[in-house]
Amino acid sequence: MASLLRLPSLLSPSKPLLRRRLPAASSAAGAAAPATAAETRGGDREGQVTPRSVDFNAWYTDVIAAAELADYGPVRGTMVIRPYGYAIWEAIQDYLNVKFKETGHSNMYFPQFIPYSFIEKEASHVEGFSPELALVTIGGGKELEEKLVVRPTSETIVNHMFTKWIQSYRDLPLMINQWANVTRWEMRTKPFIRTLEFLWQEGHTAHATLEEAEKEAMQMIDVYTKFAYEHAAIPVIPGRKSRVETFAGANRTYTIEAMMGDKKALQAGTSHNLGQNFSRAFGTQFMDENGQIEHVWQTSWAISTRFVGGIIMTHGDDAGLMLPPRIAPIQVIIVPIWKKGDEKAAVLEAVDSVQKILKEAGIRVKVDDSELRTPGWKFNHYEMKGVPVRIEIGPRDVANKSVVVSRRDVPGKQGKEFGVSMEPSILVNHIKDRLEDIQASLLQRAITFRDSNIVDVSSYGELKEAIAEGKWARGPWSASDADELKVKEETSATIRCYPFEQPDGIKKCFMTGNPAEEVAIFAKSY
Amino acid sequence: MASLLRLPSLLSPSKPLLRRRLPAASSAAGAAAPATAAETRGGDREGQVTPRSVDFNAWYTDVIAAAELADYGPVRGTMVIRPYGYAIWEAIQDYLNVKFKETGHSNMYFPQFIPYSFIEKEASHVEGFSPELALVTIGGGKELEEKLVVRPTSETIVNHMFTKWIQSYRDLPLMINQWANVTRWEMRTKPFIRTLEFLWQEGHTAHATLEEAEKEAMQMIDVYTKFAYEHAAIPVIPGRKSRVETFAGANRTYTIEAMMGDKKALQAGTSHNLGQNFSRAFGTQFMDENGQIEHVWQTSWAISTRFVGGIIMTHGDDAGLMLPPRIAPIQVIIVPIWKKGDEKAAVLEAVDSVQKILKEAGIRVKVDDSELRTPGWKFNHYEMKGVPVRIEIGPRDVANKSVVVSRRDVPGKQGKEFGVSMEPSILVNHIKDRLEDIQASLLQRAITFRDSNIVDVSSYGELKEAIAEGKWARGPWSASDADELKVKEETSATIRCYPFEQPDGIKKCFMTGNPAEEVAIFAKSY
């Protein structure tokens, strides 16, 4: 129940006190003041956040605490998503919600309590999910006759309702989505990446033909891919899961696989062609144009708060987060700087005017004019939070009618531009240009990182070597499920996907030497 | 598990068949076609929807089915919110989300599983909520050491986290909100109004002083009041709850009380001044400006999917729903009309152009050009769905470059305008005017209805009479909690609130004859 996010160093009484005094001692704006809770928790990165280059996992956990993205909940494995982390999730929601509606889906809401008997109806579904279920057994003070499952996913209850709503081919396609919480009793948890309860959207559709369902499943993995590339600056590799890795209840699972900063793979979104598995289990039938009764063909697809973890682990450096401008809750932070009392009014007036100019241009801008913090503290704090652009305005800038602009993705002096005009149209264009540059540069950096860490292998030995180096291995594969499990056992790597993008020419399975139609990507994963 | 929303009449085999044939027989547009599931479930109101004037409760349930707002879930008391009903909830969310952020609140997310021991920490809270709890006792196949409560509300877990985050007065105020599902094991349920699981927003704030907390609680009931009046066209009465009706754990509860079409009261939103009840139970303390350690002062406030039920039950008539334009998912429905094949192209071209004009003006417009339905069927269907404005376009309209406009709130010929010009600026202004008229007229109608059904009483006898007539009784009250419970026992009426708006002058309690500072409103309620 204690905050695991607080580092042990915080428990020693001397260090926090030392840190509390430092900002006041070097204060340029405002008098010394008692530390706030925020200060003792984050923002002052020295001594608190493990450098990314030293220990990636520790950095990840530290950054989540220091940037106030999330905290641990009182129940093991649960997570509280704090406002800054939730704002990233809202940016994801805003984009996807528009795309889902454009592609013909309506939002709705299904109850989270599912009769236990529903889960048992689809054989592979129950096998996949039953070890992870949370069960409600008492309601209103009484033992329930039938245990209720807290939804781990909604295919079963969706099909129960679809069966009531669908009768004719004219009711098809039925295409819906819900934003909801889901519960899976995970043993090893990690903030955002794997938690007992998480937030997601789950799309569910029913179609008259297999072809339509396949087209829908592909369309949605394409929506996710575009989102990842264009907004989150994550160069995911879209592809098909192996049989072993396919969703419990699906015929085919499509996935987007992302390479994290430690080179481990993250499954960042999935789209399933469910075939008729659930419609047969739940009797979801329709009368086709010829008067024949048929089972519907279905899909489901989901992206979750895990994606926020993916964003954190793709970008970032020793100084903290690095957020792609398109999903950054704050795109520009303005820090006023003054030393003498009589400078203050003019500086704050300029800050206010610059803020208005940027806000009107649709840029998400925040001013930190707190007098409890030094400008230096603020620089570190908003770097930790990954804000893409910082604007500094001091008395000299006011005199010159200009500002100082710094890019989060280019540290130090190289990323700093002096004398950027305050003239509204010039300033707005300048900032928009920088935001676009940063967006493109984060993506390019991630592509370069990804491509330099994928090794093409033509033997099992080469695969083992690549995996041992922490890299991804890509090679022709047509071996058995048993061979796939053997690779997992011996190397901890799994098939992440058969990528949609395939090399031309005849291939030989690197494991068996038999002909192979496709290359597969193997990697260790979260 | 059967759909309780389907009326018995639907189970008789002849009626649906008859109804299925009717639209085709009288078809003006398109050939006869097999019925779709939607047709057998709703839209064709004759014989399906009980008139509002005959049986209000049956009308309510029928309209929810026929307008496809919701359906029953498989677990007793749960509800599936269908796309049209969910879109109304999204309109509520969109408005409130902006207001919450404007008033300084950030969205975030707390886990829904709360250790049972948390609920027990605040004495009146546990007393109020323990009969309604759903408990998770099994997770991942194992009996849990401590039962987990599926959140009925989040004060306890919020305070647990606030205690970690708050140390100094500089951390205050802390003002957050979450959109979430909550679970209360209710015995008597009713779609939207009272369900085992529902959706809501819950705001939680912590302040340095009682005064600030009180101001916040009042501010939020004011936000709700404005929303109800200006967007939902519901003339709620804001006021303070009696001690008996105060939230379990609050010092004061403010409420907005709405009069439904059957004159019963609906508590449509609440805002609580929690005092230091939860901060004392959870040790949520801060150091004030003088270095003193104090407990924080708190508020919480919520509006839920129950509000959708309130909208349905406030407006509407025998023909179905009547949605206020500002929250209507579809503000304008366009129905094309043609008889001969060669008329079709010109009509659809005009329809398309009118749709574009309205869409560009920011109006939520939909075209129903399905050839499987007659215009008459469509008229009924969108009346049932409460769409505020209908536009008809036929060949004569195309020739005259005009359209026919009908208002949902004025039935028959009186609400119909012919020859409204298609010229973009004229048409847009005309439709916007009508939408505003309808919005204002729905509110005015509800105010008149409310005011004509509140009786000022000066004796218990008068109260009994008013309540027996199904009306609200308003009278001076300073009697005891026991007297209040006696009124409830004898009349089924409870104190809905002490309204903020109070008459001047000295008052005498209608029950005891003692001096009374305030009038209270008594009514039967949902």
PDB file of C-alpha atoms in Angstrom, chain A residues 11 15 54-55 70 75 91 124 131 191 209 218 279 288 306 311 334-335 373 416 429 436 512-513:
ATOM      1  CA  LEU A  11      13.065   7.896   2.779  1.00  0.00           C
ATOM      2  CA  LYS A  15      18.428  14.391   1.120  1.00  0.00           C
ATOM      3  CA  VAL A  54      21.958   3.416 -17.028  1.00  0.00           C
ATOM      4  CA  ASP A  55      18.826   1.433 -16.191  1.00  0.00           C
ATOM      5  CA  ALA A  70       0.565   7.741 -12.562  1.00  0.00           C
ATOM      6  CA  VAL A  75      -4.826  -2.896  -4.468  1.00  0.00           C
ATOM      7  CA  ALA A  91      -5.348  12.872 -26.779  1.00  0.00           C
ATOM      8  CA  SER A 124     -10.576 -21.288 -26.566  1.00  0.00           C
ATOM      9  CA  PRO A 131      -6.899 -17.892 -15.162  1.00  0.00           C
ATOM     10  CA  PRO A 191       2.381   0.830 -14.719  1.00  0.00           C
ATOM     11  CA  THR A 209     -19.485 -12.310 -45.089  1.00  0.00           C
ATOM     12  CA  MET A 218      -7.485  -4.936 -41.698  1.00  0.00           C
ATOM     13  CA  SER A 279     -21.625 -16.232 -33.425  1.00  0.00           C
ATOM     14  CA  ASP A 288     -29.323 -13.508 -45.931  1.00  0.00           C
ATOM     15  CA  ARG A 306      -0.771   0.438 -22.417  1.00  0.00           C
ATOM     16  CA  ILE A 311       4.912   6.447 -25.871  1.00  0.00           C
ATOM     17  CA  ILE A 334       6.452  29.700 -21.291  1.00  0.00           C
ATOM     18  CA  VAL A 335       8.870  30.578 -18.494  1.00  0.00           C
ATOM     19  CA  ARG A 373      10.418  28.124  -8.356  1.00  0.00           C
ATOM     20  CA  LYS A 416      18.130  27.064 -28.438  1.00  0.00           C
ATOM     21  CA  ASN A 429       4.654  30.157 -37.851  1.00  0.00           C
ATOM     22  CA  GLU A 436       6.255  19.837 -36.839  1.00  0.00           C
ATOM     23  CA  THR A 512      13.816 -26.394 -40.764  1.00  0.00           C
ATOM     24  CA  GLY A 513      15.192 -25.489 -44.175  1.00  0.00           C
TER      25      GLY A 513
END
